[in-house]
Amino acid sequence: MKKGIRKALSLLAVTGLLAGSISGCALPSTKQEEPASAAQTEKSSEKAAEKPSKMEGTGEEITLRVWDYCDSTVTQRDAFHKEFEEKHPGVKVEYTCMTQDMLSQSIVTSLSSGEGPDVFYLPSTMTLGKAVEEQMVVPISDYIEADWFDCLIDEVFIDGITMIGDDYYGFPEQKAIASSLMFYNKNVLDQAGVTELPKTWDEFLEVCRQVTEKTDAYGLIEGGQQAWRMETLVRTFAQIAGAQVAGFGRVLTVNGKADFDSQGMKDTFAFFQQLVDDGSLHPDTVTISAPVARERFAQNEAAFLVSGMFCIAAWQENNPDLQFGIMPVPTPGAERKYCQAGGDYSMNTYVIASTSKHPEMGAEYLKCMYSEDYSYQKSCVGDGAWLSIVDGINDKYLTNELSKQYYDILNETTVMYPSAERRDTKVNDFYSQVVDVKPGAGDLLQGVFSKSLPDYETALKTLADNSTAEWKRACEAAGVDYQLLDFTGWDMSRDFTPEDYE
């Protein structure tokens, strides 16, 4: 399994490694361990061979249940399932696509009741370490021969994210990139008489007012029902405003504190508050999910939407008349002083449930899903839905011009931010202990959108204090030095490099 790279890669920061590929800053070569011995490789292969597939010769009818929230590739998934079932007689795939919040809320109960999936996305609210500790998942590498993993790109072999020790547990759905660029509706902007795209927050507010006043549409629409999506939205804008907050689910401190009450965060909330006060936010934002918001955008109900590359393929297939473009998220001032953080591989990772009656078939499903012999990887990349983690697929099949444009903008507007795991992999134990503080930044933004939060500054101060206290508690419980989380002296204006760790 990627001989000699796994332990070396586990020392790299999850987000740092990713953002380096996004921002175009190459990491220096990392000293690798010795290649796996023949005995180790043989042992891994034997483990896989111990659990032969039940698809051949048993006559057993298998229903394989798969849960995720990848709604933008449902068409490609349907085609893959037909291929898979044709090549695996007696197997029926029961696929359920839900929202992130729904999956997070239901997965533990469903698994404990025996009604859960065989294969599912690890919820964004749970670390792999916690899932292993709670015996919710089993190693995929127990069911797949070791040399098969050589087809995956190196950066997905990450201790605590896809691996625990020598065991590989999770397949990321896609190559991790930031999912927060601005889409604009050309039809709506034309109707409002807008001739120049906004580059600053003030220009954006003015264009949104113009759209709201002169058309039947609104300036901005979002899936405000989903706190996770709002968390991503507010962190993106706050990072661009200079706040030193990591991506959702990751932790940074500044001078020993959470940065949720910094000026950059306050400015971000003031920006969204002004959008609400102007009447430029679509009034249904607070009650709809992200998929519904994307569809309403496509129906010309708003000029702008912040989302990810996956929207491109879905709109081009389902809304061929939609004329849309992509632009960077506007900046507080005329100059882009700060950037947003790249995505990370702690999101959208497929795992196999420990309660599955057919774990070997779950592994077979994932193995085929990531195989170039099937259509799924090729069609998703070719349609511009996302970038693949299978080595060579992107170079061969990425032809969608808008997807290329999306990726080019990310290269210019994202940075590599620091990660405590790079300092000490024991920080993964901290992530297994830490509990999300509620209400979080996304919940508070929901309060602004619904006009139920009159004093966001006090709420942000409370969030910062409570987060700091919880992070200290989790570090103590995990036996982790709290100072490992602190990166005072760095900001979002530049990449955090391997040399900076030294």
Coordinates of C-alpha atoms in Angstrom, one line a residue:
M1 CA 0.0 0.0 0.0
K2 CA 2.0 3.0 -1.3
K3 CA 5.2 1.5 0.0
G4 CA 7.2 3.8 2.2
I5 CA 4.9 6.8 2.0
R6 CA 2.3 6.3 4.6
K7 CA 4.3 7.1 7.7
A8 CA 6.0 10.0 6.0
L9 CA 2.7 11.5 5.0
S10 CA 1.2 11.1 8.4
L11 CA 3.7 13.7 9.6
L12 CA 2.4 16.2 7.1
A13 CA -0.4 18.5 8.1
V14 CA -3.8 17.5 6.7
T15 CA -4.7 20.9 5.5
G16 CA -1.1 21.9 4.8
L17 CA -0.5 19.1 2.4
L18 CA -3.8 19.9 0.6
A19 CA -3.4 23.6 0.5
G20 CA 0.1 23.2 -0.9
S21 CA -1.4 21.5 -3.9
I22 CA -4.1 24.1 -4.3
S23 CA -1.9 27.2 -3.9
G24 CA 0.8 25.9 -6.1
C25 CA 3.4 25.9 -3.4
A26 CA 5.3 22.6 -3.6
L27 CA 6.4 21.0 -0.4
P28 CA 10.0 19.9 -0.1
S29 CA 10.7 16.2 -0.3
T30 CA 10.0 14.3 2.9
K31 CA 12.3 11.5 4.2
Q32 CA 10.4 8.3 3.7
E33 CA 10.5 5.1 5.7
E34 CA 11.9 1.9 4.3
P35 CA 9.6 0.1 1.8
A36 CA 7.3 -2.4 3.4
S37 CA 8.9 -5.8 3.7
A38 CA 7.7 -8.8 1.7
A39 CA 6.4 -10.3 4.9
Q40 CA 4.3 -7.2 5.7
T41 CA 2.9 -7.1 2.2
E42 CA 2.1 -10.8 2.3
K43 CA 0.4 -10.4 5.7
S44 CA -1.8 -7.6 4.3
S45 CA -2.7 -9.6 1.3
E46 CA -3.5 -12.7 3.4
K47 CA -5.9 -10.5 5.6
A48 CA -7.7 -9.5 2.4
A49 CA -7.9 -13.1 1.2
E50 CA -9.3 -14.3 4.4
K51 CA -12.7 -12.7 3.5
P52 CA -13.6 -13.7 0.0
S53 CA -16.4 -11.9 -1.8
K54 CA -19.8 -13.6 -1.5
M55 CA -20.8 -12.5 -5.0
E56 CA -19.5 -15.7 -6.6
G57 CA -21.2 -19.0 -6.4
T58 CA -23.2 -18.6 -3.1
G59 CA -26.5 -17.7 -4.6
E60 CA -26.9 -15.2 -1.7
E61 CA -28.9 -12.1 -2.4
I62 CA -27.2 -9.0 -1.0
T63 CA -28.6 -5.6 -0.4
L64 CA -25.8 -3.1 0.1
R65 CA -26.8 0.1 1.8
V66 CA -24.8 3.2 1.0
W67 CA -25.4 6.6 2.7
D68 CA -23.8 10.0 1.8
Y69 CA -24.7 13.6 1.0
C70 CA -23.1 13.9 -2.4
D71 CA -26.3 15.2 -4.2
S72 CA -24.4 16.7 -7.1
T73 CA -23.3 13.4 -8.6
V74 CA -26.6 11.4 -8.3
T75 CA -26.8 10.9 -12.1
Q76 CA -23.2 9.6 -12.3
R77 CA -23.9 7.4 -9.3
D78 CA -27.0 5.8 -10.8
A79 CA -25.0 4.9 -13.9
F80 CA -22.3 3.4 -11.7
H81 CA -24.8 1.4 -9.7
K82 CA -26.2 -0.2 -12.9
E83 CA -22.7 -1.2 -13.9
F84 CA -21.9 -2.5 -10.5
E85 CA -25.0 -4.6 -10.2
E86 CA -24.6 -6.0 -13.7
K87 CA -21.1 -7.2 -12.9
H88 CA -22.1 -8.4 -9.4
P89 CA -25.2 -10.6 -9.9
G90 CA -27.3 -11.0 -6.8
V91 CA -26.2 -7.6 -5.4
K92 CA -28.6 -4.7 -5.1
V93 CA -27.3 -1.3 -4.1
E94 CA -29.7 0.7 -1.9
Y95 CA -28.4 4.3 -2.1
T96 CA -29.6 7.1 0.1
C97 CA -28.5 10.7 -0.4
M98 CA -29.3 13.0 2.4
T99 CA -28.1 16.4 3.9
Q100 CA -25.0 16.5 6.0
D101 CA -27.0 17.4 9.1
M102 CA -29.4 14.5 8.6
L103 CA -26.5 12.0 8.3
S104 CA -24.7 13.4 11.4
Q105 CA -27.9 13.2 13.4
S106 CA -28.9 9.7 12.4
I107 CA -25.8 7.6 11.8
V108 CA -25.1 6.6 15.4
T109 CA -28.6 5.6 16.2
S110 CA -29.1 3.8 12.9
L111 CA -25.9 1.7 13.3
S112 CA -26.7 0.8 16.9
S113 CA -30.2 -0.3 15.9
G114 CA -29.0 -2.5 13.1
E115 CA -30.8 -0.4 10.5
G116 CA -27.8 1.6 9.3
P117 CA -25.7 1.5 6.1
D118 CA -22.9 -0.8 5.1
V119 CA -20.9 2.1 3.5
F120 CA -21.3 5.7 4.6
Y121 CA -19.7 9.1 4.8
L122 CA -18.0 9.6 8.2
P123 CA -19.9 12.6 9.6
S124 CA -18.1 15.9 9.7
T125 CA -18.9 16.0 13.4
M126 CA -16.9 12.8 14.1
T127 CA -13.2 12.0 13.8
L128 CA -11.9 8.7 12.4
G129 CA -10.2 8.1 15.7
K130 CA -13.5 8.4 17.6
A131 CA -15.3 6.2 15.1
V132 CA -12.6 3.5 15.6
E133 CA -12.6 3.9 19.4
E134 CA -16.4 3.5 19.4
Q135 CA -16.0 0.4 17.1
M136 CA -18.3 2.0 14.4
V137 CA -16.0 1.1 11.4
V138 CA -13.7 -1.6 10.2
P139 CA -10.4 -1.3 8.2
I140 CA -11.0 -1.3 4.5
S141 CA -7.5 -2.6 4.1
D142 CA -8.7 -5.9 5.7
Y143 CA -10.7 -6.6 2.5
I144 CA -8.6 -5.1 -0.3
E145 CA -5.2 -6.4 -1.5
A146 CA -2.4 -4.1 -0.4
D147 CA -1.0 -3.3 -3.9
W148 CA -4.4 -2.0 -5.1
F149 CA -3.9 1.2 -3.0
D150 CA -1.1 2.2 -5.3
C151 CA -3.6 3.7 -7.6
L152 CA -4.5 6.5 -5.2
I153 CA -2.7 9.8 -5.0
D154 CA -0.1 10.0 -2.2
E155 CA -1.8 12.8 -0.2
V156 CA -4.8 10.7 0.9
F157 CA -2.7 8.5 3.2
I158 CA -3.1 10.5 6.3
D159 CA -2.8 9.3 9.9
G160 CA -5.9 10.1 11.9
I161 CA -7.9 11.0 8.8
T162 CA -7.9 8.0 6.5
M163 CA -5.6 5.7 8.5
I164 CA -4.9 4.6 12.0
G165 CA -1.5 3.1 12.3
D166 CA -1.1 0.5 9.4
D167 CA -4.8 0.2 8.8
Y168 CA -6.5 2.2 6.1
Y169 CA -10.1 3.0 6.9
G170 CA -11.5 5.7 4.6
F171 CA -11.7 6.7 0.9
P172 CA -12.1 10.5 0.5
E173 CA -14.9 11.1 -2.1
Q174 CA -12.7 13.5 -4.0
K175 CA -9.5 15.5 -4.0
A176 CA -10.0 18.0 -1.3
I177 CA -10.3 21.6 -2.4
A178 CA -12.0 24.6 -0.9
S179 CA -15.8 24.6 -1.5
S180 CA -16.4 28.4 -1.2
L181 CA -16.1 30.4 -4.3
M182 CA -18.8 32.9 -5.5
F183 CA -21.1 31.8 -8.4
Y184 CA -23.0 34.6 -10.2
N185 CA -26.2 34.4 -12.3
K186 CA -25.6 36.3 -15.5
N187 CA -29.3 36.6 -16.4
V188 CA -30.1 38.3 -13.1
L189 CA -27.2 40.7 -13.2
D190 CA -28.1 41.6 -16.8
Q191 CA -31.7 42.3 -15.8
A192 CA -30.4 44.6 -13.0
G193 CA -28.1 46.5 -15.3
V194 CA -24.9 45.3 -13.6
T195 CA -22.0 45.6 -15.9
E196 CA -19.0 45.0 -13.5
L197 CA -18.6 42.2 -11.1
P198 CA -18.0 43.3 -7.5
K199 CA -14.5 42.9 -6.0
T200 CA -15.0 44.4 -2.5
W201 CA -17.6 43.9 0.2
D202 CA -19.0 47.4 -0.3
E203 CA -19.3 46.8 -4.1
F204 CA -21.0 43.5 -3.4
L205 CA -23.5 45.0 -1.1
E206 CA -24.3 47.7 -3.6
V207 CA -24.8 45.2 -6.5
C208 CA -27.0 43.1 -4.2
R209 CA -29.1 46.2 -3.4
Q210 CA -29.3 47.0 -7.1
V211 CA -30.5 43.5 -8.0
T212 CA -33.1 43.5 -5.2
E213 CA -34.5 46.8 -6.2
K214 CA -34.6 46.4 -9.9
T215 CA -35.5 42.7 -10.4
D216 CA -37.7 40.0 -8.9
A217 CA -34.6 38.4 -7.6
Y218 CA -32.4 38.9 -4.5
G219 CA -28.7 39.6 -4.1
L220 CA -27.6 36.4 -2.3
I221 CA -29.2 33.0 -1.5
E222 CA -27.7 30.3 0.7
G223 CA -28.7 27.0 2.3
G224 CA -29.1 28.6 5.7
Q225 CA -31.0 25.6 7.2
Q226 CA -27.7 23.8 7.4
A227 CA -25.5 25.1 10.2
W228 CA -22.5 23.3 8.8
R229 CA -22.8 25.2 5.5
M230 CA -23.2 28.4 7.4
E231 CA -20.1 27.6 9.4
T232 CA -18.1 27.2 6.2
L233 CA -19.5 30.4 4.8
V234 CA -18.7 32.5 7.8
R235 CA -15.2 31.0 8.2
T236 CA -14.4 31.7 4.6
F237 CA -15.3 35.4 4.8
A238 CA -13.7 35.8 8.2
Q239 CA -10.4 34.3 6.9
I240 CA -10.4 36.8 4.0
A241 CA -11.0 39.5 6.6
G242 CA -7.9 38.4 8.6
A243 CA -9.4 36.1 11.3
Q244 CA -7.1 33.2 12.2
V245 CA -9.7 30.5 12.1
A246 CA -9.1 27.1 10.5
G247 CA -11.4 25.2 8.3
F248 CA -14.5 23.7 9.8
G249 CA -13.6 21.0 12.3
R250 CA -10.0 22.1 12.7
V251 CA -8.5 24.1 15.5
L252 CA -6.0 27.1 15.7
T253 CA -5.3 29.4 18.6
V254 CA -3.8 32.9 18.7
N255 CA -2.1 33.9 21.9
G256 CA -3.7 30.9 23.5
K257 CA -7.3 31.8 22.5
A258 CA -9.8 30.9 19.9
D259 CA -10.0 33.7 17.4
F260 CA -13.8 33.8 17.1
D261 CA -14.2 37.3 18.6
S262 CA -11.4 38.9 16.5
Q263 CA -11.9 42.0 14.4
G264 CA -12.0 40.0 11.2
M265 CA -14.9 37.8 12.6
K266 CA -16.8 40.9 13.8
D267 CA -16.4 42.6 10.4
T268 CA -17.7 39.5 8.7
F269 CA -20.8 39.5 10.9
A270 CA -21.3 43.2 10.3
F271 CA -21.1 42.5 6.5
F272 CA -23.8 39.9 6.6
Q273 CA -25.9 42.0 9.0
Q274 CA -25.8 44.8 6.4
L275 CA -26.9 42.4 3.7
V276 CA -29.9 41.4 5.9
D277 CA -30.7 45.0 6.8
D278 CA -30.7 46.0 3.1
G279 CA -33.2 43.3 2.3
S280 CA -30.8 41.8 -0.2
L281 CA -30.7 38.3 1.3
H282 CA -33.3 35.9 -0.1
P283 CA -36.0 35.6 2.6
D284 CA -36.1 31.8 2.3
T285 CA -32.4 31.4 3.0
V286 CA -32.8 30.6 6.7
T287 CA -35.3 27.7 6.0
I288 CA -33.8 26.0 3.0
S289 CA -31.0 23.5 2.5
A290 CA -28.0 23.9 0.3
P291 CA -29.4 21.7 -2.5
V292 CA -32.6 23.7 -2.5
A293 CA -30.6 27.0 -2.5
R294 CA -28.7 25.8 -5.6
E295 CA -31.9 25.0 -7.4
R296 CA -33.5 28.4 -6.5
F297 CA -30.3 30.1 -7.8
A298 CA -30.7 28.2 -11.0
Q299 CA -34.3 29.4 -11.3
N300 CA -33.0 33.0 -11.3
E301 CA -34.1 33.9 -7.8
A302 CA -30.7 35.3 -6.7
A303 CA -27.7 36.9 -8.2
F304 CA -25.0 35.2 -6.0
L305 CA -24.4 31.9 -4.2
V306 CA -21.3 30.7 -2.4
S307 CA -20.6 27.0 -3.0
G308 CA -18.2 24.4 -4.5
M309 CA -17.1 23.0 -7.8
F310 CA -19.7 20.2 -7.6
C311 CA -22.4 22.7 -8.5
I312 CA -21.1 23.1 -12.0
A313 CA -21.9 19.6 -13.3
A314 CA -25.3 19.6 -11.6
W315 CA -26.3 22.9 -13.1
Q316 CA -25.0 22.0 -16.6
E317 CA -27.0 18.8 -16.6
N318 CA -30.2 19.9 -14.8
N319 CA -30.4 23.6 -15.7
P320 CA -28.9 23.9 -19.2
D321 CA -30.5 27.4 -19.7
L322 CA -28.7 28.8 -16.6
Q323 CA -26.0 31.3 -17.6
F324 CA -23.6 31.5 -14.7
G325 CA -20.0 32.3 -13.9
I326 CA -17.4 32.0 -11.1
M327 CA -15.6 34.8 -9.3
P328 CA -13.4 35.0 -6.1
V329 CA -15.1 35.8 -2.9
P330 CA -15.0 39.6 -2.5
T331 CA -12.5 41.2 -0.1
P332 CA -13.1 43.8 2.7
G333 CA -10.9 46.3 0.9
A334 CA -9.6 47.1 -2.5
E335 CA -6.5 44.8 -1.9
R336 CA -6.6 41.1 -1.2
K337 CA -4.6 41.1 2.0
Y338 CA -5.8 37.7 3.2
C339 CA -6.9 34.5 1.6
Q340 CA -9.2 31.7 2.5
A341 CA -8.0 28.3 3.6
G342 CA -8.0 25.2 1.4
G343 CA -10.2 22.3 2.1
D344 CA -9.0 19.1 3.9
Y345 CA -9.5 15.4 3.8
S346 CA -11.4 15.2 7.1
M347 CA -14.6 15.7 5.1
N348 CA -16.5 13.4 2.7
T349 CA -14.7 10.2 3.6
Y350 CA -16.3 6.8 2.9
V351 CA -16.0 4.1 5.6
I352 CA -17.4 0.6 6.2
A353 CA -19.7 0.1 9.1
S354 CA -18.6 -2.5 11.7
T355 CA -22.3 -3.6 11.8
S356 CA -22.3 -4.4 8.1
K357 CA -23.2 -8.0 7.3
H358 CA -21.3 -7.7 4.0
P359 CA -18.1 -5.7 4.7
E360 CA -16.3 -7.5 1.9
M361 CA -19.0 -6.4 -0.5
G362 CA -18.7 -2.9 0.9
A363 CA -15.0 -2.9 0.1
E364 CA -15.7 -4.3 -3.4
Y365 CA -18.2 -1.5 -4.0
L366 CA -15.6 1.1 -3.0
K367 CA -12.8 -0.6 -5.0
C368 CA -15.0 -0.5 -8.1
M369 CA -16.2 3.0 -7.5
Y370 CA -12.6 4.2 -7.5
S371 CA -11.6 2.1 -10.5
E372 CA -10.9 3.5 -13.9
D373 CA -12.6 0.4 -15.3
Y374 CA -15.9 1.9 -14.2
S375 CA -17.5 5.1 -15.3
Y376 CA -17.9 7.0 -12.0
Q377 CA -14.5 8.6 -11.6
K378 CA -14.2 9.4 -15.3
S379 CA -17.7 10.9 -15.6
C380 CA -17.5 13.0 -12.4
V381 CA -14.2 14.5 -13.4
G382 CA -15.2 14.9 -17.0
D383 CA -18.4 16.6 -16.1
G384 CA -16.6 18.9 -13.7
A385 CA -18.2 17.7 -10.5
W386 CA -14.9 17.3 -8.6
L387 CA -11.3 16.2 -8.9
S388 CA -10.4 12.5 -8.3
I389 CA -8.1 10.9 -5.8
V390 CA -7.2 8.2 -8.4
D391 CA -3.8 8.9 -9.8
G392 CA -3.9 10.1 -13.4
I393 CA -7.7 10.5 -13.7
N394 CA -7.7 14.3 -13.5
D395 CA -5.0 14.7 -16.2
K396 CA -7.0 12.5 -18.6
Y397 CA -10.6 13.6 -18.1
L398 CA -10.8 17.1 -16.7
T399 CA -12.2 18.9 -19.7
N400 CA -14.9 21.2 -18.2
E401 CA -13.7 24.8 -18.7
L402 CA -15.7 26.2 -15.8
S403 CA -14.2 23.5 -13.5
K404 CA -10.7 24.5 -14.7
Q405 CA -11.6 28.1 -14.0
Y406 CA -12.8 27.2 -10.5
Y407 CA -9.5 25.5 -9.8
D408 CA -7.4 28.3 -11.2
I409 CA -9.2 30.8 -8.9
L410 CA -8.5 28.6 -5.9
N411 CA -4.8 28.5 -6.8
E412 CA -4.8 32.3 -6.5
T413 CA -7.0 32.8 -3.5
T414 CA -6.2 30.0 -1.0
V415 CA -3.2 29.4 1.3
M416 CA -1.7 26.6 3.3
Y417 CA -2.6 27.2 7.0
P418 CA -0.8 25.6 9.9
S419 CA -1.9 22.3 11.5
A420 CA -1.1 21.1 15.0
E421 CA -0.9 17.5 13.7
R422 CA 2.2 18.4 11.9
R423 CA 3.9 19.3 15.2
D424 CA 2.7 16.1 16.9
T425 CA 0.4 13.4 15.6
K426 CA -0.8 12.9 19.1
V427 CA -3.0 15.9 18.4
N428 CA -5.3 13.5 16.7
D429 CA -6.2 12.3 20.2
F430 CA -7.3 15.8 21.0
Y431 CA -9.6 15.8 18.0
S432 CA -11.1 12.5 19.4
Q433 CA -11.8 14.3 22.7
V434 CA -13.0 17.7 21.7
V435 CA -16.7 18.5 21.6
D436 CA -18.2 21.2 19.3
V437 CA -19.2 24.3 21.2
K438 CA -22.7 25.4 20.5
P439 CA -23.9 27.7 19.3
G440 CA -21.0 27.8 16.8
A441 CA -20.2 30.5 14.3
G442 CA -22.6 28.9 11.8
D443 CA -25.4 28.9 14.3
L444 CA -24.8 32.5 15.1
L445 CA -24.9 33.4 11.4
Q446 CA -28.3 31.6 11.2
G447 CA -29.3 33.9 14.0
V448 CA -28.3 37.0 12.0
F449 CA -30.1 35.7 8.9
S450 CA -33.3 35.0 10.9
K451 CA -33.0 38.4 12.7
S452 CA -33.1 36.6 16.0
L453 CA -29.6 37.6 17.1
P454 CA -29.5 41.3 18.0
D455 CA -26.0 41.3 19.6
Y456 CA -23.6 39.1 17.6
E457 CA -20.5 40.7 19.2
T458 CA -21.4 39.4 22.7
A459 CA -22.3 36.0 21.2
L460 CA -18.9 35.8 19.4
K461 CA -17.1 36.7 22.7
T462 CA -19.0 33.9 24.4
L463 CA -18.1 31.5 21.6
A464 CA -14.4 32.4 21.8
D465 CA -14.3 32.0 25.6
N466 CA -16.2 28.7 25.6
S467 CA -14.2 27.3 22.7
T468 CA -10.9 28.2 24.4
A469 CA -12.1 26.4 27.6
E470 CA -13.2 23.3 25.7
W471 CA -10.0 23.1 23.8
K472 CA -8.0 23.3 27.0
R473 CA -10.2 20.6 28.5
A474 CA -9.8 18.3 25.5
C475 CA -6.0 18.7 25.5
E476 CA -5.8 17.8 29.1
A477 CA -8.0 14.8 28.6
A478 CA -5.9 13.6 25.7
G479 CA -2.6 14.4 27.3
V480 CA -1.8 16.9 24.6
D481 CA 0.2 20.1 25.2
Y482 CA -2.3 23.0 24.6
Q483 CA 0.5 25.2 23.2
L484 CA 0.7 22.9 20.2
L485 CA -2.5 24.5 19.0
D486 CA -1.1 28.0 19.0
F487 CA 0.3 29.7 15.8
T488 CA 0.8 33.3 17.0
G489 CA 2.7 35.4 14.5
W490 CA 1.2 33.9 11.4
D491 CA -1.8 35.1 9.4
M492 CA -3.8 34.2 6.3
S493 CA -1.8 36.5 4.1
R494 CA 0.7 33.7 3.1
D495 CA 1.3 30.0 3.1
F496 CA 2.5 28.4 6.3
T497 CA 5.5 26.5 5.1
P498 CA 7.4 23.5 6.5
E499 CA 10.2 25.9 7.3
D500 CA 7.8 27.8 9.6
Y501 CA 7.3 24.8 11.7
E502 CA 11.0 24.8 12.4

